[in-house]
Coordinates of N, CA, C and O in Angstrom, one line a residue:
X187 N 12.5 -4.2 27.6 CA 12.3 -5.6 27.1 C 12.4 -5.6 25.6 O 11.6 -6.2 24.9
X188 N 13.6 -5.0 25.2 CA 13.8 -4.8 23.8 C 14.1 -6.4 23.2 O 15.2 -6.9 23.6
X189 N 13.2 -7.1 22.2 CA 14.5 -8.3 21.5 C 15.2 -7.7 20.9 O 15.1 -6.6 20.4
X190 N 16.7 -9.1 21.0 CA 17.9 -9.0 20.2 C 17.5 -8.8 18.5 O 16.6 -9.5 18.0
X191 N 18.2 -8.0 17.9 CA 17.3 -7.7 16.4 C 18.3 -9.0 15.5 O 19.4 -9.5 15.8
X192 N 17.5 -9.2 14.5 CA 18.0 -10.2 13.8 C 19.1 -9.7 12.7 O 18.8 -8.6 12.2
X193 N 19.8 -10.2 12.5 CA 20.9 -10.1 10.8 C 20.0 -9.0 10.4 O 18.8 -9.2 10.4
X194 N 20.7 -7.6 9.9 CA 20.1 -6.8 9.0 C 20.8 -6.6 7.7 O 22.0 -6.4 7.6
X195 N 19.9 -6.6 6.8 CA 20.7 -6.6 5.8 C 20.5 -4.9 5.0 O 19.8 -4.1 5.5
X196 N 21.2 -4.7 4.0 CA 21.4 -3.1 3.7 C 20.8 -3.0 2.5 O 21.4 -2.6 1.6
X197 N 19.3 -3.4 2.3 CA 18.4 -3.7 1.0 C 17.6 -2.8 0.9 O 18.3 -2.0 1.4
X198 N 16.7 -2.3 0.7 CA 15.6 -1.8 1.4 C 15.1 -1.6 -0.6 O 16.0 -1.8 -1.4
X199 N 13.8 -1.3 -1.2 CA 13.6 -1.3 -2.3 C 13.9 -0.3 -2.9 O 13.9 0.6 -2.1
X200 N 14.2 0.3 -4.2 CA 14.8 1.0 -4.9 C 13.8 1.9 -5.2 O 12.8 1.5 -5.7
X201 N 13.9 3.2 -4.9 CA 12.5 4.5 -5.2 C 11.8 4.1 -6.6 O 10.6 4.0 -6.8
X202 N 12.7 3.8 -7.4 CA 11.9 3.7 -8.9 C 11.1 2.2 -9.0 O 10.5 1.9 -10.0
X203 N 11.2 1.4 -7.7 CA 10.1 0.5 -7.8 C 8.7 0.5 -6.4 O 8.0 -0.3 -5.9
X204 N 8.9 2.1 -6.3 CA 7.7 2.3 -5.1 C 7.0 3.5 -6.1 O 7.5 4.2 -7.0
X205 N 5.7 3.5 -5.5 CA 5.2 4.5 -5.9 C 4.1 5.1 -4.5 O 3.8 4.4 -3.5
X206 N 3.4 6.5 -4.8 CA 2.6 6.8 -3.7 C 1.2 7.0 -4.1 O 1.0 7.2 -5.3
X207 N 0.0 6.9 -3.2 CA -1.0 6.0 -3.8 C -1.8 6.9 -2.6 O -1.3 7.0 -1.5
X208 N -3.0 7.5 -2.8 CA -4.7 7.5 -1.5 C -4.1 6.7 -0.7 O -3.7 5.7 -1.3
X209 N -4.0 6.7 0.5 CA -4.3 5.8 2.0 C -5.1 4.8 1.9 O -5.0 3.6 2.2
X210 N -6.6 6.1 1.1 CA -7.6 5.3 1.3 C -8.1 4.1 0.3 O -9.1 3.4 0.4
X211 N -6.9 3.8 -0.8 CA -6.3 2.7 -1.1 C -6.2 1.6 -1.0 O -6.5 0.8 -1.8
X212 N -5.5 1.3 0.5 CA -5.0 0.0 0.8 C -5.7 -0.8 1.0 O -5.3 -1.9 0.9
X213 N -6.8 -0.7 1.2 CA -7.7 -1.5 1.5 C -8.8 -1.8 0.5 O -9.1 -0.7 -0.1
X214 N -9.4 -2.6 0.2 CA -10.3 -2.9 -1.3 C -11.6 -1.9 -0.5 O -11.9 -1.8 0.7
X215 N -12.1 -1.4 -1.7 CA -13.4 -1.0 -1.5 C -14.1 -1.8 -0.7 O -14.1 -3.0 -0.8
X216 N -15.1 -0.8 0.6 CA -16.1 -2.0 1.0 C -17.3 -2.0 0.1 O -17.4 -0.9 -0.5
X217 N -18.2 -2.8 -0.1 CA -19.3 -3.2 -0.7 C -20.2 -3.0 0.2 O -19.8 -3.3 1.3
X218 N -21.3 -2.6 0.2 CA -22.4 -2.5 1.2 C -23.4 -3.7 1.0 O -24.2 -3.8 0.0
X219 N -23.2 -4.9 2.4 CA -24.1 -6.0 2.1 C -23.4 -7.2 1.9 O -24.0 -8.3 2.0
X220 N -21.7 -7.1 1.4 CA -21.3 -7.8 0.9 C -20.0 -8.2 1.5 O -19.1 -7.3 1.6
X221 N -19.8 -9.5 2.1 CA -18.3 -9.7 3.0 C -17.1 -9.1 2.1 O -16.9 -9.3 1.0
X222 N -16.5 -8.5 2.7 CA -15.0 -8.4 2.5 C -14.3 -9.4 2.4 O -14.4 -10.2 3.3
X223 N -12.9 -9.8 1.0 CA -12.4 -10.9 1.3 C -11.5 -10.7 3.0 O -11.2 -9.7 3.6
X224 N -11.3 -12.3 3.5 CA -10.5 -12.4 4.5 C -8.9 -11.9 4.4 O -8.1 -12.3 3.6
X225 N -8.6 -10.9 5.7 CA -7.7 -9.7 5.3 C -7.8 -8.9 4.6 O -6.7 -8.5 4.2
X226 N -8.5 -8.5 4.4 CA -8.8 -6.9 3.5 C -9.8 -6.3 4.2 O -10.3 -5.4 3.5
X227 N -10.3 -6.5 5.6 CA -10.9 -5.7 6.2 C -10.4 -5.2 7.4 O -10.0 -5.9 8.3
X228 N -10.3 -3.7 7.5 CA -9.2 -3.0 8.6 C -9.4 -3.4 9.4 O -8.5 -3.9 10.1
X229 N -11.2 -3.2 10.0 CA -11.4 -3.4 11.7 C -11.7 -4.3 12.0 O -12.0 -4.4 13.2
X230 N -11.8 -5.4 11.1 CA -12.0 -6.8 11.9 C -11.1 -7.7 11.8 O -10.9 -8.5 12.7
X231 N -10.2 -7.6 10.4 CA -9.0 -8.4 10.7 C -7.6 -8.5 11.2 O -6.8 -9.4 11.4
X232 N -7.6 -6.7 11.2 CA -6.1 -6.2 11.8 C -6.3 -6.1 13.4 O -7.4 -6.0 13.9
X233 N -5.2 -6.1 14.1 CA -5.1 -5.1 15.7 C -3.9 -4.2 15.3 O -3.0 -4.5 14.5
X234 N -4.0 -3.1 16.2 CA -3.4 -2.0 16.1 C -2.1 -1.8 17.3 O -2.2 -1.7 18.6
X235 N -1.2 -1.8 16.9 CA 0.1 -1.8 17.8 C 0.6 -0.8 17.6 O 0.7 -0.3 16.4
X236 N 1.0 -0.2 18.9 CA 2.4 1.0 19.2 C 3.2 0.9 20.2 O 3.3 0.0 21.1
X237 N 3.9 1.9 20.1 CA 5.2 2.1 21.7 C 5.3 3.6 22.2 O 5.5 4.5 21.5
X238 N 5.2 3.6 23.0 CA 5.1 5.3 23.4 C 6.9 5.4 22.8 O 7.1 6.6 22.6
X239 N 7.6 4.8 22.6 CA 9.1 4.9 21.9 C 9.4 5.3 20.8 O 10.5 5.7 20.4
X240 N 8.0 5.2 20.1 CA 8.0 5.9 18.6 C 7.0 6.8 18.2 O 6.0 6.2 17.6
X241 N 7.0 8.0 18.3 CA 5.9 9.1 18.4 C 5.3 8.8 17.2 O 5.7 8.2 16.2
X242 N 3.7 9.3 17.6 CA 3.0 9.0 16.3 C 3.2 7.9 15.3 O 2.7 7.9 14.1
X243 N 3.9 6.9 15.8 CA 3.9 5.7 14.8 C 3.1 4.2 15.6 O 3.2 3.7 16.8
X244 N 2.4 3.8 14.5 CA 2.1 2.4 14.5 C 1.9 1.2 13.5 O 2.4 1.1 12.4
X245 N 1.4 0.6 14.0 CA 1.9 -0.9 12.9 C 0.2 -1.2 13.0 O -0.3 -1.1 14.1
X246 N -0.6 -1.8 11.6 CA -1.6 -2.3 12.0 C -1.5 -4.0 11.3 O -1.4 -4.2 10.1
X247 N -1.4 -4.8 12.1 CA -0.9 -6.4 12.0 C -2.5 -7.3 11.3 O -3.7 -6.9 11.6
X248 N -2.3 -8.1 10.8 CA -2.9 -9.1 10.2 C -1.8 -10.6 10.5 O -1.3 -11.4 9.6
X249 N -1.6 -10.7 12.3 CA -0.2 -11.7 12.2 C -0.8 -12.7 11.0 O -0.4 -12.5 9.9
X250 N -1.9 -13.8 11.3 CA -2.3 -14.6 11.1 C -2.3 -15.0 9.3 O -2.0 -16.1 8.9
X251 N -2.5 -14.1 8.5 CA -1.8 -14.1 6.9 C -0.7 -13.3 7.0 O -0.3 -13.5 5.8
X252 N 0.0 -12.7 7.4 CA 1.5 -12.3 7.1 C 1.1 -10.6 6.7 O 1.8 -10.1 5.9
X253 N 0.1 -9.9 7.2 CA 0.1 -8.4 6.3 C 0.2 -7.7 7.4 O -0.1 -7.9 8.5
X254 N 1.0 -6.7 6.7 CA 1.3 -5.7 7.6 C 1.6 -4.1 7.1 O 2.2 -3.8 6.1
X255 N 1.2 -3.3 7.9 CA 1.0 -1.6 7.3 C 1.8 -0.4 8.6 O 1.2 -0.4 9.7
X256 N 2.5 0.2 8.6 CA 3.1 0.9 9.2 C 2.4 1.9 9.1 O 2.4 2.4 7.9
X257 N 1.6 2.7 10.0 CA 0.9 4.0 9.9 C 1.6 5.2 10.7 O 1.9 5.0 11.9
X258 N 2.1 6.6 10.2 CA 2.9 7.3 11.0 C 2.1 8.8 10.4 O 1.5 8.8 9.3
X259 N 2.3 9.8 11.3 CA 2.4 11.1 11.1 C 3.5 12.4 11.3 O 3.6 13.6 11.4
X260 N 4.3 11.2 11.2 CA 5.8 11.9 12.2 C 6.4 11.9 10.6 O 6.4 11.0 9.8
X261 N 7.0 13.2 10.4 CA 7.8 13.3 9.1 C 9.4 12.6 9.0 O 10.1 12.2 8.0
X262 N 9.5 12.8 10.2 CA 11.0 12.0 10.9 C 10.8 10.6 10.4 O 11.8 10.2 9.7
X263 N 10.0 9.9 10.5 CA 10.1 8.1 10.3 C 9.7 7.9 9.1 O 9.7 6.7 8.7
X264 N 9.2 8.8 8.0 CA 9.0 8.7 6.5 C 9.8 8.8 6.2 O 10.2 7.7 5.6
X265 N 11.0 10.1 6.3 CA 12.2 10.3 5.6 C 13.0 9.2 6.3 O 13.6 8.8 5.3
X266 N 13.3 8.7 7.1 CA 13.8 7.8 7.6 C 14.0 6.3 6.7 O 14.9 5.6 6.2
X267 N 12.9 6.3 6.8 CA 12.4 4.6 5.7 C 12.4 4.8 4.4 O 12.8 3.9 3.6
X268 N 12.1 6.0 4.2 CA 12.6 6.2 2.2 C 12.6 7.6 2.2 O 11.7 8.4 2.2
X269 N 14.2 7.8 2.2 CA 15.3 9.4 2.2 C 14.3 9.4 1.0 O 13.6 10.4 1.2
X270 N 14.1 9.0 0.1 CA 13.7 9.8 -1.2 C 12.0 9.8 -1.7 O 11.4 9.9 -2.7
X271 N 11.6 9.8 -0.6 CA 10.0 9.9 -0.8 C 9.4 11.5 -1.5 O 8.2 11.6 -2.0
X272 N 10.3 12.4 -1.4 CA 9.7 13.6 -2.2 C 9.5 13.4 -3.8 O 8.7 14.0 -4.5
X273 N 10.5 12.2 -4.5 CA 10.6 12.0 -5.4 C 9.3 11.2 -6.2 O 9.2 11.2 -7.4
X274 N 8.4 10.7 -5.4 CA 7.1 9.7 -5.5 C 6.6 11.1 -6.1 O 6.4 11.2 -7.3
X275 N 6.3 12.2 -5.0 CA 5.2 13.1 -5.3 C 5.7 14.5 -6.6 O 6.7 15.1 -7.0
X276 N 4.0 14.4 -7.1 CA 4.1 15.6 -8.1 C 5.3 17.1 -8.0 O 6.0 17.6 -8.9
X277 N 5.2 17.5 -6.7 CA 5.4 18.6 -6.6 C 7.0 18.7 -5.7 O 7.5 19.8 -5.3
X278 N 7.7 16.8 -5.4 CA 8.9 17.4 -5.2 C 9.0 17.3 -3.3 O 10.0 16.9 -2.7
X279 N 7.5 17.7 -2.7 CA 7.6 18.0 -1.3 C 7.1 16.6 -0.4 O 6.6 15.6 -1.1
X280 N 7.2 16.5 0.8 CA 6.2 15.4 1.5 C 5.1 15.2 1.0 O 5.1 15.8 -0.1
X281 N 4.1 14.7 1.2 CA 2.8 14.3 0.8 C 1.9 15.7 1.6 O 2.5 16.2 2.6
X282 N 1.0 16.2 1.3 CA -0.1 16.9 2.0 C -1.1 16.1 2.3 O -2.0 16.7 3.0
X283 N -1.2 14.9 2.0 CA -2.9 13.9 2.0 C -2.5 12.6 2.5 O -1.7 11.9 2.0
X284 N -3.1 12.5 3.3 CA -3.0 10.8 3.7 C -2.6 9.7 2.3 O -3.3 9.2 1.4
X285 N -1.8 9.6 2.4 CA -1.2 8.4 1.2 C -0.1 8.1 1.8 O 0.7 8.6 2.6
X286 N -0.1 6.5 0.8 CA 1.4 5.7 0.8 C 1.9 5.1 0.2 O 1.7 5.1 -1.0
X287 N 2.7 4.4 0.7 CA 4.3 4.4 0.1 C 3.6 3.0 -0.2 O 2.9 2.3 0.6
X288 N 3.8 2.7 -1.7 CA 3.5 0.8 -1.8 C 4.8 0.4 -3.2 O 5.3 1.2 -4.0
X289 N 4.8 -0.9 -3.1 CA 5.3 -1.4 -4.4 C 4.6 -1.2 -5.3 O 3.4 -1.2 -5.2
X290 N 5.3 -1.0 -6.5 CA 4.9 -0.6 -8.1 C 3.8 -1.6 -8.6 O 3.2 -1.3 -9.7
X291 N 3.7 -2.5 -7.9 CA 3.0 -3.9 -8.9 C 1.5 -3.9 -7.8 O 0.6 -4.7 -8.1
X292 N 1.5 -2.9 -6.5 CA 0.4 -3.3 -5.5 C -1.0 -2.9 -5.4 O -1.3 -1.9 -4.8
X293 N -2.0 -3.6 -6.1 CA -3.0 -2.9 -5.8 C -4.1 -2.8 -5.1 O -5.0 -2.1 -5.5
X294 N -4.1 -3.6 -4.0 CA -4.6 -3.2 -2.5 C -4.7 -4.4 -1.5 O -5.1 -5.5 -2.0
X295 N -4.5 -4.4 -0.4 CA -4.2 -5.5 0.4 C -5.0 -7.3 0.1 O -4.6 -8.3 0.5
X296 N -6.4 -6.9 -0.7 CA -7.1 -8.0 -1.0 C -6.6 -8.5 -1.7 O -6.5 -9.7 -1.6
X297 N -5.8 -7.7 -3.2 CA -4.8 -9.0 -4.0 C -3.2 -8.8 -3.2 O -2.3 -8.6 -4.1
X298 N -2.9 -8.7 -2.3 CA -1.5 -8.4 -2.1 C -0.7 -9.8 -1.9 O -1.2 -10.8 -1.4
X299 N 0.5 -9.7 -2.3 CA 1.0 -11.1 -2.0 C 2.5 -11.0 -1.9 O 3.0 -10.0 -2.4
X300 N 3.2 -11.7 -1.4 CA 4.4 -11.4 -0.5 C 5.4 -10.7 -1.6 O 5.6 -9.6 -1.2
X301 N 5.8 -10.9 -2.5 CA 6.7 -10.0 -3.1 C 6.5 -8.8 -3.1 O 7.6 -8.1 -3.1
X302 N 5.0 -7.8 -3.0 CA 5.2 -6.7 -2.9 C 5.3 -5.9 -1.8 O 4.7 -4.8 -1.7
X303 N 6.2 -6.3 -0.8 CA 6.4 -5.7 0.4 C 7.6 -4.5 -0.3 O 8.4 -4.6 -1.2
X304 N 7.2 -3.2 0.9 CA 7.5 -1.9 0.3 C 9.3 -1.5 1.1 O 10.3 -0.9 0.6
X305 N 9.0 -2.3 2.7 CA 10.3 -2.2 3.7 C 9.9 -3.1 4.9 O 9.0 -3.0 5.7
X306 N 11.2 -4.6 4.9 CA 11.3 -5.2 5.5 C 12.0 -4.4 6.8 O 12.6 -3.3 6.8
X307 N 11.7 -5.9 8.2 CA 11.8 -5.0 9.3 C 13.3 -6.0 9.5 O 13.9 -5.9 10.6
X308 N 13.9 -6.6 8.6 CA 15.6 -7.1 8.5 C 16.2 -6.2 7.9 O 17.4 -6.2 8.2
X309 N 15.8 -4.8 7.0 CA 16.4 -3.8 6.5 C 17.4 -3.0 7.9 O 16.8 -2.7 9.0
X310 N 18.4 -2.8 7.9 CA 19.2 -1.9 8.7 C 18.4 -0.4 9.3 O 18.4 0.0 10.4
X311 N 17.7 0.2 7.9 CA 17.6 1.5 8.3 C 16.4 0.8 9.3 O 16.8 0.6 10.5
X312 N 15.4 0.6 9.1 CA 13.8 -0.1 9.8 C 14.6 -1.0 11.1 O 14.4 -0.6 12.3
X313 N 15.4 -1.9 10.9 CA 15.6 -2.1 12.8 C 16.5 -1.0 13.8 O 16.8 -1.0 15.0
X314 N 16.9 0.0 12.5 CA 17.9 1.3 13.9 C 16.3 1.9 14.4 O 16.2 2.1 15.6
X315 N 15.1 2.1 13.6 CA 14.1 3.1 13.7 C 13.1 2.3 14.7 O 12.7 2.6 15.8
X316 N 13.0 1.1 14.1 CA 11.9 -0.4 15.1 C 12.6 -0.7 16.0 O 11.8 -1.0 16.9
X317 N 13.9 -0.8 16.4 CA 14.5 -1.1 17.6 C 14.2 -0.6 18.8 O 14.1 -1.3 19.8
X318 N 14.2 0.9 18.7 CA 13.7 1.6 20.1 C 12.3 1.3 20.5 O 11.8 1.6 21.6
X319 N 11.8 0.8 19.6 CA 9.8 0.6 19.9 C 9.6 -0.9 19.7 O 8.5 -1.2 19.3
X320 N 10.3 -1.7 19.9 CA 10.2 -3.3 20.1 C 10.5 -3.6 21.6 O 11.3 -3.2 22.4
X321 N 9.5 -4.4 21.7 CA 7.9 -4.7 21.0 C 6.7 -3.9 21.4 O 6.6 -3.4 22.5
X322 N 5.7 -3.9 20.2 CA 5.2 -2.8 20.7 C 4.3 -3.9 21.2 O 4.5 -5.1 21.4
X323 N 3.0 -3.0 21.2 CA 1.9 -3.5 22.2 C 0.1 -3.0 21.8 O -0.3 -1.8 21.7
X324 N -0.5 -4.0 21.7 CA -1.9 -3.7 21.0 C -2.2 -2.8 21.8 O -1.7 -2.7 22.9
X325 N -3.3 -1.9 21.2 CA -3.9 -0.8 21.5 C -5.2 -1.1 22.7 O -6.3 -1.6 22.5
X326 N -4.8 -0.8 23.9 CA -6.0 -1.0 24.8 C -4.9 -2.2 25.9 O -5.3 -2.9 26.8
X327 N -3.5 -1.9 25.3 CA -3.3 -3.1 25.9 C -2.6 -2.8 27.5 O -2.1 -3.6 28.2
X328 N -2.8 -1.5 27.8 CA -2.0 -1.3 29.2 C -3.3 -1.4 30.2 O -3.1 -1.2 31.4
X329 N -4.7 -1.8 29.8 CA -5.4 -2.0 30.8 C -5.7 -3.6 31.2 O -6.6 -4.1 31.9
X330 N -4.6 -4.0 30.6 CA -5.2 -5.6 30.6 C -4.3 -6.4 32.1 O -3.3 -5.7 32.2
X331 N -4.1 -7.4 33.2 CA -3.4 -7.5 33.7 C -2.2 -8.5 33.1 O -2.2 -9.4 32.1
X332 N -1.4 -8.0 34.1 CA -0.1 -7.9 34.0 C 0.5 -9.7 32.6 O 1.2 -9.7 31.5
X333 N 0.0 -10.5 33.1 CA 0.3 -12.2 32.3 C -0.5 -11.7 31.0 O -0.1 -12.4 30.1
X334 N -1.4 -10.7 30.6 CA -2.0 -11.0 29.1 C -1.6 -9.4 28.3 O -1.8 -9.1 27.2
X335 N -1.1 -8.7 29.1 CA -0.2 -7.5 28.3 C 0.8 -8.1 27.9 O 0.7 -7.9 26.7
X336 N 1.9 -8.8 28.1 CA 3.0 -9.4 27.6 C 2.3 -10.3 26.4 O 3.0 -10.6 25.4
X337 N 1.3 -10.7 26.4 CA 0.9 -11.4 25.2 C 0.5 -10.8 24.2 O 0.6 -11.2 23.0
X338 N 0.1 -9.6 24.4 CA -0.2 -8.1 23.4 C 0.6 -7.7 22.7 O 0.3 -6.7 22.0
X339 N 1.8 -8.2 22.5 CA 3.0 -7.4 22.3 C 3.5 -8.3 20.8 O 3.8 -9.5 20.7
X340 N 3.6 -7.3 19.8 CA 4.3 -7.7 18.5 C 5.7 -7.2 18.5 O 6.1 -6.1 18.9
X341 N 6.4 -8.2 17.9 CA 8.0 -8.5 17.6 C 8.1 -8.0 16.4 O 7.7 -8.6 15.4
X342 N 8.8 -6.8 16.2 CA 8.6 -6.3 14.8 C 10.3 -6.7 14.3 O 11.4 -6.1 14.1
X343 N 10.0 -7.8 14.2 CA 11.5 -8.6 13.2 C 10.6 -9.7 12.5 O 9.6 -10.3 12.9
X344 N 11.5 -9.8 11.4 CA 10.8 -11.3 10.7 C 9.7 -10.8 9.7 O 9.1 -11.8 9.3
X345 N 9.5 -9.9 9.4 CA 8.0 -9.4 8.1 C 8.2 -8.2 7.5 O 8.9 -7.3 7.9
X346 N 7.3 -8.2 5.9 CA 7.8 -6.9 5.6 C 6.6 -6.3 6.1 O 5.9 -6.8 6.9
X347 N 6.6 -5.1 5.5 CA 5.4 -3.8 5.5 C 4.8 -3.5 4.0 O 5.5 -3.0 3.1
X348 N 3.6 -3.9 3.8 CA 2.7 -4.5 2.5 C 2.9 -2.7 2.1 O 3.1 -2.2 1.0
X349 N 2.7 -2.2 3.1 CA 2.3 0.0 2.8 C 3.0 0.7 3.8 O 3.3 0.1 4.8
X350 N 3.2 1.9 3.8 CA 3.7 2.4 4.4 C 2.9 3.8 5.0 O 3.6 4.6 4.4
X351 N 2.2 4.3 5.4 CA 1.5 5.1 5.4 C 1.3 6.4 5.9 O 1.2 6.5 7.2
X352 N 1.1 7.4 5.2 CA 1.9 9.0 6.0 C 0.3 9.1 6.3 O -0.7 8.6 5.7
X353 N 0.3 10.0 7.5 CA -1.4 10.5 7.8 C -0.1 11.8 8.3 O 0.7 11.5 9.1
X354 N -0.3 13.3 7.6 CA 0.1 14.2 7.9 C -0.4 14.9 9.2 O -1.7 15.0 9.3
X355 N 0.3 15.3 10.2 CA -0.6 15.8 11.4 C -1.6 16.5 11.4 O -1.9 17.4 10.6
X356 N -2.3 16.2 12.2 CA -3.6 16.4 12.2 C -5.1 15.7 11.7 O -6.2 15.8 12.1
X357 N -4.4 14.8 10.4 CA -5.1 13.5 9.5 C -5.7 12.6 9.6 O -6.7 12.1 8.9
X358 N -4.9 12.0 11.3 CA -5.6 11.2 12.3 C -5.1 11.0 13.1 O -4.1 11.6 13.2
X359 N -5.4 10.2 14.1 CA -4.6 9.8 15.3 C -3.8 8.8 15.3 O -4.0 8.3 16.3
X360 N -2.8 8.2 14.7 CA -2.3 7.0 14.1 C -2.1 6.0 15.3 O -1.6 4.9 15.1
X361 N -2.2 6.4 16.6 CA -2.8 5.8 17.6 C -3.7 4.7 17.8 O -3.6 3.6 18.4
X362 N -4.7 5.4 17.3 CA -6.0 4.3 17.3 C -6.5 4.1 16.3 O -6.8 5.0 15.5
X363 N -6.8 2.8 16.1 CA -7.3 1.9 15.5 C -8.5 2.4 14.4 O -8.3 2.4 13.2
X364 N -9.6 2.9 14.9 CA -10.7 3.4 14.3 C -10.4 4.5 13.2 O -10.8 4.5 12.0
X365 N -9.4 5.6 14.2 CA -8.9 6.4 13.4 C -8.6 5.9 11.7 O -9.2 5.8 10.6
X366 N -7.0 5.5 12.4 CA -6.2 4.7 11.1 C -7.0 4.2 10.1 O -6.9 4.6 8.9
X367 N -7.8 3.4 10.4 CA -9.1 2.5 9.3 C -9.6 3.5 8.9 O -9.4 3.6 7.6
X368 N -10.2 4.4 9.4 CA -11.3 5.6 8.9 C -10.5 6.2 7.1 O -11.1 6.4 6.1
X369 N -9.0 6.4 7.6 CA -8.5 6.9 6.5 C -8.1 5.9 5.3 O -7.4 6.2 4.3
X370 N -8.6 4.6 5.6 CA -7.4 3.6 4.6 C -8.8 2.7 4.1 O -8.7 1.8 3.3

């Protein structure tokens, strides 16, 4: 039940306007006692989507304000989305630590705002890689019946990706939900 992908265009942002950043980053500090602004809290305002079609990758969604974070541990779908990500780091190699890929101007999902998306899912390289795993499907969602799993399911065309985010194997489970939060 793959959708038809939309017009891709051959854009994607230029390495010298990304940089790589803590995981534990993307999200504003929590405050103890004190609400988090709305969208900037992982586990209560995101759900967590995957596809058994794309190993170790998922998407954690905020549909409702437009945010969105690609979480992966697969070294395949980094180099994929930005061939030149060794160039971010000190030393030349992949990342060793949970961090990600953001725009130069981003400093964490509570002030984030639409220009600083890192890789749209109209980019050519992102719908050859999102194509085989559209649509995915919230986490928890193959226990649901049959009319409200099809409702689980995100369309990954039409939005960018606010972060991009490597969790090196073993980092976490980029699977689940709790995990992913725990590191961001």
């Amino acid at each position: 039940a793959q959708s038809t992908p939309q017009q891709c265009t051959n854009s994607p942002r230029l390495t010298k306007n990304l940089r790589l950043v803590p995981a534990a980053t993307v999200f504003p500090a929590a405050v103890w006692g004190m609400p988090a602004p709305a969208g900037a809290n992982c586990t209560q305002d995101f759900k967590l989507y995957h596809s058994p079609n794309l190993l170790n990758t998922s998407v954690l969604a905020d549909v409702a304000r437009g945010r969105y974070v690609l979480a992966t541990s697969n070294a395949t779908v980094l180099l994929h989305l930005f061939q030149k990500v060794r160039l971010l780091t000190e030393t030349g190699t992949l990342p060793n630590a949970s961090s990600a890929v953001v725009y130069k101007d981003f400093v964490n999902l509570g002030n984030f705002t639409d220009d600083q998306w890192v890789h749209s899912t109209q980019d050519c390289s992102a719908q050859l890689l999102l194509g085989m795993a559209n649509p995915m499907f919230e986490e928890g969602a193959e226990s649901l019946p049959a009319g409200e799993y099809l409702q689980a399911a995100l369309d990954l065309s039409g939005f960018a990706f606010a972060a991009v985010v490597y969790m090196p194997p073993g980092a976490a489970m980029v699977t689940q939900k709790a995990s992913v939060c725990r590191r961001m």
